[in-house]
Amino acid sequence: MLTLTRVLTIVGLIAISSSCASIVSKTKYPVTIDTEPRDAKVTIYDRRGREVFTGTTPALATLKSGAGFFTSAIYEIQISKEGFASKSVSLRATLNGWYLGNFLFGGLIGLLIVDPATGAMFKLKQTAVIEKLESTAKTAAAPTHQLRIYNINDIPESWKKNLVAIK
């Protein structure tokens, strides 16, 4: 009986320490895409130029963080709407901090095989793309006033300089 307990303990420790990022993190991330004005066409291409998502804003796309063995995902988001200039936004997965946990726990299998193969060694930090489309019309129509509420972490840096604190 003692031998079975030891075997199960060893197997459990190997499983836990063999792939830190795969256990703690995820490999697919939801990315919100929104535009001003709304109802713009969104097409997302992966690093090989394959279309992985198409829709209209506001949209929610689930994107993988890995693109193959030891390869991070890179996405090109094309946004277009009739009467407005098209935009292109790049989205890149970065190294996941949990992947480094394999060094601490001695998980060589997780470090060299599991996390790189599953894509868990990478993560998508940017989970929202919000773009303002510029009109191509010579005379712009009267602006429509709308109230939209955004999380401060989901707005572009260029918008933050116009924020006003409400007390």
Short mmCIF file of N, CA and C in Angstrom, two decimals:
data_model
loop_
_atom_site.label_atom_id
_atom_site.label_comp_id
_atom_site.label_asym_id
_atom_site.label_seq_id
_atom_site.Cartn_x
_atom_site.Cartn_y
_atom_site.Cartn_z
N MET A 1 0.81 -1.19 0.00
CA MET A 1 0.00 0.00 0.00
C MET A 1 0.86 1.26 0.00
N LEU A 2 1.96 1.21 0.73
CA LEU A 2 2.86 2.35 0.80
C LEU A 2 3.48 2.63 -0.57
N THR A 3 3.75 1.61 -1.33
CA THR A 3 4.34 1.77 -2.65
C THR A 3 3.35 2.47 -3.59
N LEU A 4 2.09 2.11 -3.54
CA LEU A 4 1.08 2.74 -4.38
C LEU A 4 0.94 4.23 -4.04
N THR A 5 0.99 4.56 -2.77
CA THR A 5 0.92 5.96 -2.34
C THR A 5 2.10 6.75 -2.87
N ARG A 6 3.28 6.17 -2.81
CA ARG A 6 4.48 6.86 -3.33
C ARG A 6 4.37 7.07 -4.84
N VAL A 7 3.92 6.06 -5.54
CA VAL A 7 3.79 6.16 -7.00
C VAL A 7 2.79 7.27 -7.35
N LEU A 8 1.65 7.29 -6.69
CA LEU A 8 0.64 8.32 -6.97
C LEU A 8 1.15 9.71 -6.63
N THR A 9 1.91 9.84 -5.56
CA THR A 9 2.49 11.13 -5.18
C THR A 9 3.48 11.60 -6.24
N ILE A 10 4.34 10.71 -6.70
CA ILE A 10 5.34 11.07 -7.72
C ILE A 10 4.65 11.46 -9.02
N VAL A 11 3.66 10.69 -9.44
CA VAL A 11 2.93 11.00 -10.67
C VAL A 11 2.24 12.36 -10.55
N GLY A 12 1.64 12.63 -9.40
CA GLY A 12 0.98 13.92 -9.17
C GLY A 12 1.95 15.07 -9.23
N LEU A 13 3.11 14.93 -8.62
CA LEU A 13 4.12 16.00 -8.64
C LEU A 13 4.64 16.25 -10.05
N ILE A 14 4.84 15.20 -10.81
CA ILE A 14 5.30 15.35 -12.19
C ILE A 14 4.24 16.08 -13.01
N ALA A 15 2.99 15.71 -12.84
CA ALA A 15 1.91 16.36 -13.59
C ALA A 15 1.80 17.84 -13.26
N ILE A 16 1.93 18.17 -11.99
CA ILE A 16 1.81 19.57 -11.58
C ILE A 16 2.98 20.41 -12.08
N SER A 17 4.18 19.87 -12.01
CA SER A 17 5.36 20.67 -12.36
C SER A 17 5.78 20.54 -13.81
N SER A 18 5.08 19.73 -14.58
CA SER A 18 5.54 19.49 -15.95
C SER A 18 5.10 20.56 -16.93
N SER A 19 4.09 21.33 -16.63
CA SER A 19 3.64 22.34 -17.59
C SER A 19 2.93 23.46 -16.85
N CYS A 20 3.69 24.33 -16.28
CA CYS A 20 3.16 25.38 -15.41
C CYS A 20 2.15 26.28 -16.13
N ALA A 21 2.50 26.82 -17.28
CA ALA A 21 1.60 27.74 -17.98
C ALA A 21 0.35 27.04 -18.49
N SER A 22 0.47 25.79 -18.91
CA SER A 22 -0.69 25.05 -19.40
C SER A 22 -1.71 24.81 -18.30
N ILE A 23 -1.26 24.65 -17.08
CA ILE A 23 -2.16 24.39 -15.96
C ILE A 23 -2.78 25.68 -15.45
N VAL A 24 -1.99 26.72 -15.30
CA VAL A 24 -2.44 27.96 -14.66
C VAL A 24 -3.08 28.93 -15.65
N SER A 25 -2.64 28.94 -16.89
CA SER A 25 -3.06 29.94 -17.85
C SER A 25 -4.01 29.34 -18.89
N LYS A 26 -4.29 30.11 -19.93
CA LYS A 26 -5.15 29.63 -21.00
C LYS A 26 -4.46 29.84 -22.35
N THR A 27 -5.03 29.26 -23.39
CA THR A 27 -4.43 29.37 -24.72
C THR A 27 -5.30 30.17 -25.69
N LYS A 28 -6.53 30.48 -25.31
CA LYS A 28 -7.43 31.28 -26.14
C LYS A 28 -7.91 32.46 -25.32
N TYR A 29 -7.94 33.64 -25.96
CA TYR A 29 -8.30 34.88 -25.27
C TYR A 29 -9.42 35.60 -26.01
N PRO A 30 -10.42 36.10 -25.29
CA PRO A 30 -11.47 36.90 -25.93
C PRO A 30 -10.95 38.32 -26.20
N VAL A 31 -11.13 38.78 -27.42
CA VAL A 31 -10.69 40.13 -27.80
C VAL A 31 -11.92 40.90 -28.30
N THR A 32 -12.19 42.04 -27.67
CA THR A 32 -13.32 42.89 -28.05
C THR A 32 -12.84 43.89 -29.09
N ILE A 33 -13.61 44.04 -30.17
CA ILE A 33 -13.29 45.02 -31.21
C ILE A 33 -14.49 45.94 -31.34
N ASP A 34 -14.26 47.25 -31.20
CA ASP A 34 -15.34 48.22 -31.32
C ASP A 34 -14.83 49.43 -32.10
N THR A 35 -15.75 50.11 -32.75
CA THR A 35 -15.39 51.29 -33.54
C THR A 35 -16.40 52.40 -33.32
N GLU A 36 -15.98 53.58 -33.67
CA GLU A 36 -16.86 54.75 -33.72
C GLU A 36 -16.76 55.27 -35.13
N PRO A 37 -17.76 55.17 -35.96
CA PRO A 37 -19.08 54.62 -35.74
C PRO A 37 -19.08 53.08 -35.75
N ARG A 38 -20.14 52.53 -35.24
CA ARG A 38 -20.28 51.08 -35.17
C ARG A 38 -20.68 50.50 -36.53
N ASP A 39 -20.85 49.20 -36.55
CA ASP A 39 -21.23 48.43 -37.75
C ASP A 39 -20.15 48.44 -38.82
N ALA A 40 -18.90 48.53 -38.42
CA ALA A 40 -17.79 48.42 -39.36
C ALA A 40 -17.45 46.95 -39.55
N LYS A 41 -16.97 46.60 -40.72
CA LYS A 41 -16.58 45.22 -41.00
C LYS A 41 -15.21 44.95 -40.38
N VAL A 42 -15.09 43.82 -39.70
CA VAL A 42 -13.84 43.42 -39.06
C VAL A 42 -13.41 42.08 -39.64
N THR A 43 -12.16 42.02 -40.10
CA THR A 43 -11.58 40.76 -40.56
C THR A 43 -10.24 40.60 -39.87
N ILE A 44 -10.01 39.43 -39.28
CA ILE A 44 -8.75 39.17 -38.58
C ILE A 44 -8.00 38.07 -39.31
N TYR A 45 -6.70 38.34 -39.56
CA TYR A 45 -5.83 37.38 -40.23
C TYR A 45 -4.72 36.95 -39.26
N ASP A 46 -4.33 35.69 -39.33
CA ASP A 46 -3.23 35.21 -38.49
C ASP A 46 -1.89 35.51 -39.16
N ARG A 47 -0.80 35.08 -38.55
CA ARG A 47 0.54 35.39 -39.05
C ARG A 47 0.82 34.79 -40.42
N ARG A 48 0.05 33.79 -40.83
CA ARG A 48 0.22 33.18 -42.16
C ARG A 48 -0.71 33.80 -43.21
N GLY A 49 -1.48 34.80 -42.78
CA GLY A 49 -2.38 35.47 -43.71
C GLY A 49 -3.73 34.78 -43.86
N ARG A 50 -4.01 33.80 -43.01
CA ARG A 50 -5.29 33.10 -43.08
C ARG A 50 -6.35 33.87 -42.29
N GLU A 51 -7.54 33.95 -42.85
CA GLU A 51 -8.65 34.61 -42.17
C GLU A 51 -9.12 33.73 -41.02
N VAL A 52 -9.13 34.30 -39.80
CA VAL A 52 -9.55 33.53 -38.62
C VAL A 52 -10.84 34.07 -38.01
N PHE A 53 -11.26 35.26 -38.43
CA PHE A 53 -12.50 35.84 -37.90
C PHE A 53 -13.00 36.90 -38.85
N THR A 54 -14.32 36.97 -38.97
CA THR A 54 -14.96 38.05 -39.70
C THR A 54 -16.26 38.40 -39.00
N GLY A 55 -16.59 39.68 -38.94
CA GLY A 55 -17.80 40.12 -38.26
C GLY A 55 -17.96 41.62 -38.38
N THR A 56 -18.90 42.18 -37.61
CA THR A 56 -19.10 43.62 -37.59
C THR A 56 -19.02 44.11 -36.14
N THR A 57 -18.62 45.37 -36.00
CA THR A 57 -18.46 45.92 -34.66
C THR A 57 -19.80 46.30 -34.07
N PRO A 58 -19.94 46.15 -32.76
CA PRO A 58 -18.98 45.59 -31.81
C PRO A 58 -18.88 44.07 -32.00
N ALA A 59 -17.66 43.56 -31.86
CA ALA A 59 -17.43 42.13 -32.08
C ALA A 59 -16.58 41.55 -30.96
N LEU A 60 -16.73 40.26 -30.76
CA LEU A 60 -15.91 39.54 -29.78
C LEU A 60 -15.31 38.35 -30.50
N ALA A 61 -13.99 38.34 -30.63
CA ALA A 61 -13.28 37.24 -31.29
C ALA A 61 -12.46 36.48 -30.26
N THR A 62 -12.45 35.17 -30.35
CA THR A 62 -11.62 34.35 -29.48
C THR A 62 -10.38 33.96 -30.28
N LEU A 63 -9.21 34.41 -29.82
CA LEU A 63 -7.96 34.22 -30.56
C LEU A 63 -6.98 33.38 -29.77
N LYS A 64 -6.25 32.52 -30.47
CA LYS A 64 -5.23 31.68 -29.85
C LYS A 64 -3.97 32.50 -29.59
N SER A 65 -3.27 32.17 -28.50
CA SER A 65 -2.04 32.88 -28.18
C SER A 65 -0.82 32.28 -28.87
N GLY A 66 -0.90 31.04 -29.28
CA GLY A 66 0.21 30.38 -29.96
C GLY A 66 -0.12 30.13 -31.42
N ALA A 67 0.93 30.03 -32.24
CA ALA A 67 0.74 29.78 -33.66
C ALA A 67 1.56 28.58 -34.12
N GLY A 68 1.90 27.71 -33.20
CA GLY A 68 2.73 26.56 -33.51
C GLY A 68 3.79 26.40 -32.44
N PHE A 69 4.61 25.40 -32.59
CA PHE A 69 5.62 25.06 -31.61
C PHE A 69 6.62 26.20 -31.43
N PHE A 70 6.72 26.77 -30.24
CA PHE A 70 7.58 27.91 -29.90
C PHE A 70 7.30 29.15 -30.76
N THR A 71 6.08 29.30 -31.27
CA THR A 71 5.74 30.43 -32.14
C THR A 71 4.56 31.19 -31.55
N SER A 72 4.76 32.48 -31.32
CA SER A 72 3.67 33.31 -30.79
C SER A 72 2.72 33.71 -31.91
N ALA A 73 1.50 33.99 -31.53
CA ALA A 73 0.50 34.42 -32.51
C ALA A 73 0.67 35.91 -32.81
N ILE A 74 0.48 36.25 -34.07
CA ILE A 74 0.45 37.64 -34.52
C ILE A 74 -0.80 37.78 -35.37
N TYR A 75 -1.60 38.78 -35.08
CA TYR A 75 -2.84 38.99 -35.83
C TYR A 75 -2.85 40.37 -36.45
N GLU A 76 -3.45 40.45 -37.63
CA GLU A 76 -3.67 41.71 -38.32
C GLU A 76 -5.18 41.91 -38.37
N ILE A 77 -5.65 42.98 -37.74
CA ILE A 77 -7.08 43.26 -37.68
C ILE A 77 -7.39 44.37 -38.69
N GLN A 78 -8.18 44.04 -39.71
CA GLN A 78 -8.57 45.00 -40.74
C GLN A 78 -9.98 45.49 -40.43
N ILE A 79 -10.14 46.81 -40.36
CA ILE A 79 -11.44 47.41 -40.06
C ILE A 79 -11.82 48.33 -41.21
N SER A 80 -13.04 48.16 -41.73
CA SER A 80 -13.48 49.00 -42.85
C SER A 80 -14.98 49.28 -42.75
N LYS A 81 -15.34 50.44 -43.27
CA LYS A 81 -16.75 50.84 -43.34
C LYS A 81 -16.89 51.82 -44.49
N GLU A 82 -17.94 51.66 -45.27
CA GLU A 82 -18.15 52.54 -46.41
C GLU A 82 -18.27 53.99 -45.95
N GLY A 83 -17.52 54.88 -46.62
CA GLY A 83 -17.53 56.29 -46.27
C GLY A 83 -16.49 56.68 -45.24
N PHE A 84 -15.68 55.69 -44.80
CA PHE A 84 -14.66 55.94 -43.78
C PHE A 84 -13.34 55.30 -44.22
N ALA A 85 -12.24 55.88 -43.76
CA ALA A 85 -10.92 55.34 -44.06
C ALA A 85 -10.74 54.01 -43.32
N SER A 86 -10.18 53.03 -44.02
CA SER A 86 -9.93 51.72 -43.41
C SER A 86 -8.77 51.82 -42.43
N LYS A 87 -8.78 50.92 -41.45
CA LYS A 87 -7.70 50.87 -40.45
C LYS A 87 -7.19 49.45 -40.34
N SER A 88 -5.92 49.37 -39.95
CA SER A 88 -5.29 48.08 -39.72
C SER A 88 -4.59 48.14 -38.36
N VAL A 89 -4.84 47.14 -37.52
CA VAL A 89 -4.27 47.09 -36.18
C VAL A 89 -3.58 45.75 -36.00
N SER A 90 -2.35 45.78 -35.48
CA SER A 90 -1.61 44.54 -35.20
C SER A 90 -1.80 44.14 -33.74
N LEU A 91 -1.90 42.85 -33.53
CA LEU A 91 -2.05 42.29 -32.19
C LEU A 91 -1.05 41.15 -32.07
N ARG A 92 -0.20 41.20 -31.03
CA ARG A 92 0.88 40.22 -30.89
C ARG A 92 0.85 39.58 -29.51
N ALA A 93 0.99 38.26 -29.48
CA ALA A 93 1.08 37.54 -28.21
C ALA A 93 2.50 37.68 -27.66
N THR A 94 2.61 37.77 -26.33
CA THR A 94 3.91 37.91 -25.67
C THR A 94 4.13 36.73 -24.73
N LEU A 95 5.35 36.61 -24.24
CA LEU A 95 5.70 35.51 -23.35
C LEU A 95 4.87 35.57 -22.07
N ASN A 96 4.30 34.44 -21.70
CA ASN A 96 3.48 34.33 -20.50
C ASN A 96 4.40 34.12 -19.29
N GLY A 97 4.24 34.92 -18.26
CA GLY A 97 5.07 34.80 -17.06
C GLY A 97 4.98 33.44 -16.41
N TRP A 98 3.83 32.78 -16.53
CA TRP A 98 3.67 31.45 -15.94
C TRP A 98 4.58 30.42 -16.60
N TYR A 99 4.98 30.67 -17.83
CA TYR A 99 5.89 29.75 -18.52
C TYR A 99 7.20 29.64 -17.76
N LEU A 100 7.65 30.74 -17.16
CA LEU A 100 8.90 30.73 -16.39
C LEU A 100 8.78 29.91 -15.11
N GLY A 101 7.56 29.61 -14.70
CA GLY A 101 7.35 28.75 -13.55
C GLY A 101 7.91 27.36 -13.75
N ASN A 102 8.10 26.97 -15.01
CA ASN A 102 8.72 25.67 -15.29
C ASN A 102 10.15 25.60 -14.77
N PHE A 103 10.86 26.73 -14.73
CA PHE A 103 12.22 26.75 -14.18
C PHE A 103 12.20 26.49 -12.68
N LEU A 104 11.24 27.08 -11.98
CA LEU A 104 11.16 26.92 -10.53
C LEU A 104 10.80 25.51 -10.11
N PHE A 105 9.91 24.89 -10.84
CA PHE A 105 9.45 23.56 -10.46
C PHE A 105 10.18 22.45 -11.20
N GLY A 106 11.15 22.80 -12.01
CA GLY A 106 11.95 21.79 -12.71
C GLY A 106 11.18 21.04 -13.77
N GLY A 107 10.20 21.66 -14.36
CA GLY A 107 9.37 20.99 -15.36
C GLY A 107 9.96 21.06 -16.75
N LEU A 108 10.92 20.21 -17.03
CA LEU A 108 11.57 20.19 -18.34
C LEU A 108 10.57 19.83 -19.44
N ILE A 109 9.66 18.92 -19.12
CA ILE A 109 8.65 18.52 -20.11
C ILE A 109 7.76 19.72 -20.44
N GLY A 110 7.34 20.45 -19.42
CA GLY A 110 6.51 21.64 -19.65
C GLY A 110 7.26 22.74 -20.36
N LEU A 111 8.53 22.90 -20.02
CA LEU A 111 9.36 23.95 -20.59
C LEU A 111 9.63 23.74 -22.08
N LEU A 112 9.90 22.50 -22.47
CA LEU A 112 10.32 22.21 -23.84
C LEU A 112 9.25 21.59 -24.72
N ILE A 113 8.20 21.03 -24.11
CA ILE A 113 7.22 20.31 -24.93
C ILE A 113 5.80 20.84 -24.73
N VAL A 114 5.25 20.69 -23.52
CA VAL A 114 3.82 20.94 -23.30
C VAL A 114 3.44 22.40 -23.55
N ASP A 115 4.06 23.34 -22.84
CA ASP A 115 3.68 24.74 -22.99
C ASP A 115 3.95 25.29 -24.39
N PRO A 116 5.09 24.97 -25.03
CA PRO A 116 5.29 25.45 -26.41
C PRO A 116 4.30 24.83 -27.40
N ALA A 117 3.94 23.56 -27.21
CA ALA A 117 3.03 22.89 -28.15
C ALA A 117 1.60 23.39 -28.01
N THR A 118 1.17 23.67 -26.78
CA THR A 118 -0.21 24.12 -26.56
C THR A 118 -0.39 25.61 -26.81
N GLY A 119 0.69 26.37 -26.82
CA GLY A 119 0.61 27.82 -26.98
C GLY A 119 0.46 28.55 -25.66
N ALA A 120 0.45 27.80 -24.55
CA ALA A 120 0.28 28.41 -23.23
C ALA A 120 1.50 29.22 -22.80
N MET A 121 2.62 29.07 -23.49
CA MET A 121 3.79 29.86 -23.14
C MET A 121 3.63 31.33 -23.56
N PHE A 122 2.56 31.62 -24.31
CA PHE A 122 2.27 32.98 -24.77
C PHE A 122 0.91 33.44 -24.25
N LYS A 123 0.72 34.76 -24.20
CA LYS A 123 -0.59 35.30 -23.84
C LYS A 123 -0.85 36.57 -24.63
N LEU A 124 -2.12 36.87 -24.82
CA LEU A 124 -2.52 38.11 -25.47
C LEU A 124 -2.84 39.12 -24.38
N LYS A 125 -2.01 40.15 -24.26
CA LYS A 125 -2.22 41.18 -23.23
C LYS A 125 -3.36 42.12 -23.62
N GLN A 126 -3.40 42.49 -24.89
CA GLN A 126 -4.41 43.44 -25.35
C GLN A 126 -5.70 42.67 -25.63
N THR A 127 -6.73 42.94 -24.84
CA THR A 127 -8.00 42.23 -25.01
C THR A 127 -9.10 43.13 -25.55
N ALA A 128 -8.75 44.35 -25.94
CA ALA A 128 -9.74 45.26 -26.54
C ALA A 128 -9.07 46.13 -27.59
N VAL A 129 -9.75 46.27 -28.72
CA VAL A 129 -9.30 47.16 -29.79
C VAL A 129 -10.45 48.12 -30.05
N ILE A 130 -10.22 49.40 -29.78
CA ILE A 130 -11.25 50.43 -29.97
C ILE A 130 -10.68 51.48 -30.91
N GLU A 131 -11.32 51.66 -32.06
CA GLU A 131 -10.80 52.58 -33.07
C GLU A 131 -11.86 53.58 -33.50
N LYS A 132 -11.43 54.80 -33.74
CA LYS A 132 -12.30 55.84 -34.28
C LYS A 132 -11.99 55.95 -35.77
N LEU A 133 -13.00 55.73 -36.60
CA LEU A 133 -12.81 55.78 -38.04
C LEU A 133 -13.01 57.21 -38.54
N GLU A 134 -12.15 57.63 -39.45
CA GLU A 134 -12.20 58.98 -40.01
C GLU A 134 -13.05 58.97 -41.28
N SER A 135 -13.97 59.91 -41.37
CA SER A 135 -14.85 60.02 -42.52
C SER A 135 -14.06 60.44 -43.75
N THR A 136 -14.40 59.85 -44.90
CA THR A 136 -13.75 60.23 -46.15
C THR A 136 -14.63 61.19 -46.95
N ALA A 137 -15.82 61.49 -46.44
CA ALA A 137 -16.73 62.42 -47.11
C ALA A 137 -16.16 63.84 -47.02
N LYS A 138 -16.39 64.64 -48.08
CA LYS A 138 -15.87 66.01 -48.09
C LYS A 138 -16.60 66.88 -47.08
N THR A 139 -17.88 66.67 -46.91
CA THR A 139 -18.63 67.40 -45.89
C THR A 139 -19.19 66.37 -44.93
N ALA A 140 -18.75 66.47 -43.74
CA ALA A 140 -19.19 65.50 -42.73
C ALA A 140 -20.61 65.82 -42.29
N ALA A 141 -21.37 64.79 -42.07
CA ALA A 141 -22.73 64.96 -41.57
C ALA A 141 -22.67 65.45 -40.12
N ALA A 142 -23.77 65.99 -39.67
CA ALA A 142 -23.83 66.47 -38.29
C ALA A 142 -23.56 65.30 -37.35
N PRO A 143 -22.71 65.51 -36.37
CA PRO A 143 -22.37 64.40 -35.47
C PRO A 143 -23.57 63.98 -34.63
N THR A 144 -23.67 62.71 -34.41
CA THR A 144 -24.70 62.21 -33.51
C THR A 144 -24.07 62.07 -32.14
N HIS A 145 -24.74 62.57 -31.15
CA HIS A 145 -24.20 62.53 -29.79
C HIS A 145 -24.71 61.28 -29.09
N GLN A 146 -23.78 60.51 -28.58
CA GLN A 146 -24.11 59.29 -27.86
C GLN A 146 -23.25 59.21 -26.61
N LEU A 147 -23.79 58.60 -25.60
CA LEU A 147 -23.03 58.37 -24.38
C LEU A 147 -22.58 56.92 -24.39
N ARG A 148 -21.27 56.71 -24.31
CA ARG A 148 -20.72 55.36 -24.24
C ARG A 148 -19.84 55.29 -23.01
N ILE A 149 -19.92 54.20 -22.31
CA ILE A 149 -19.11 54.02 -21.12
C ILE A 149 -18.07 52.95 -21.41
N TYR A 150 -16.79 53.30 -21.20
CA TYR A 150 -15.68 52.39 -21.43
C TYR A 150 -14.89 52.21 -20.15
N ASN A 151 -14.25 51.07 -20.02
CA ASN A 151 -13.28 50.84 -18.95
C ASN A 151 -12.02 51.62 -19.33
N ILE A 152 -11.40 52.31 -18.40
CA ILE A 152 -10.22 53.13 -18.70
C ILE A 152 -9.08 52.28 -19.27
N ASN A 153 -9.05 50.99 -18.94
CA ASN A 153 -7.99 50.11 -19.45
C ASN A 153 -8.23 49.69 -20.89
N ASP A 154 -9.45 49.94 -21.42
CA ASP A 154 -9.80 49.50 -22.76
C ASP A 154 -9.82 50.63 -23.79
N ILE A 155 -9.41 51.84 -23.41
CA ILE A 155 -9.42 52.94 -24.36
C ILE A 155 -8.00 53.22 -24.84
N PRO A 156 -7.86 53.73 -26.07
CA PRO A 156 -6.52 54.05 -26.59
C PRO A 156 -5.86 55.15 -25.77
N GLU A 157 -4.54 55.13 -25.75
CA GLU A 157 -3.77 56.14 -25.02
C GLU A 157 -4.10 57.56 -25.51
N SER A 158 -4.36 57.72 -26.80
CA SER A 158 -4.64 59.05 -27.35
C SER A 158 -5.92 59.65 -26.78
N TRP A 159 -6.84 58.83 -26.29
CA TRP A 159 -8.09 59.34 -25.71
C TRP A 159 -7.87 59.81 -24.28
N LYS A 160 -6.89 59.25 -23.58
CA LYS A 160 -6.73 59.50 -22.15
C LYS A 160 -6.40 60.95 -21.84
N LYS A 161 -5.76 61.67 -22.77
CA LYS A 161 -5.42 63.07 -22.51
C LYS A 161 -6.66 63.96 -22.47
N ASN A 162 -7.79 63.48 -22.98
CA ASN A 162 -9.03 64.25 -22.99
C ASN A 162 -9.96 63.91 -21.83
N LEU A 163 -9.56 63.01 -20.97
CA LEU A 163 -10.41 62.61 -19.85
C LEU A 163 -10.51 63.71 -18.81
N VAL A 164 -11.68 63.84 -18.21
CA VAL A 164 -11.92 64.84 -17.17
C VAL A 164 -12.46 64.11 -15.95
N ALA A 165 -11.87 64.36 -14.80
CA ALA A 165 -12.32 63.72 -13.56
C ALA A 165 -13.65 64.32 -13.12
N ILE A 166 -14.58 63.46 -12.73
CA ILE A 166 -15.88 63.91 -12.22
C ILE A 166 -15.88 63.71 -10.72
N LYS A 167 -16.15 64.79 -9.99
CA LYS A 167 -16.12 64.71 -8.52
C LYS A 167 -17.47 64.98 -7.94
#
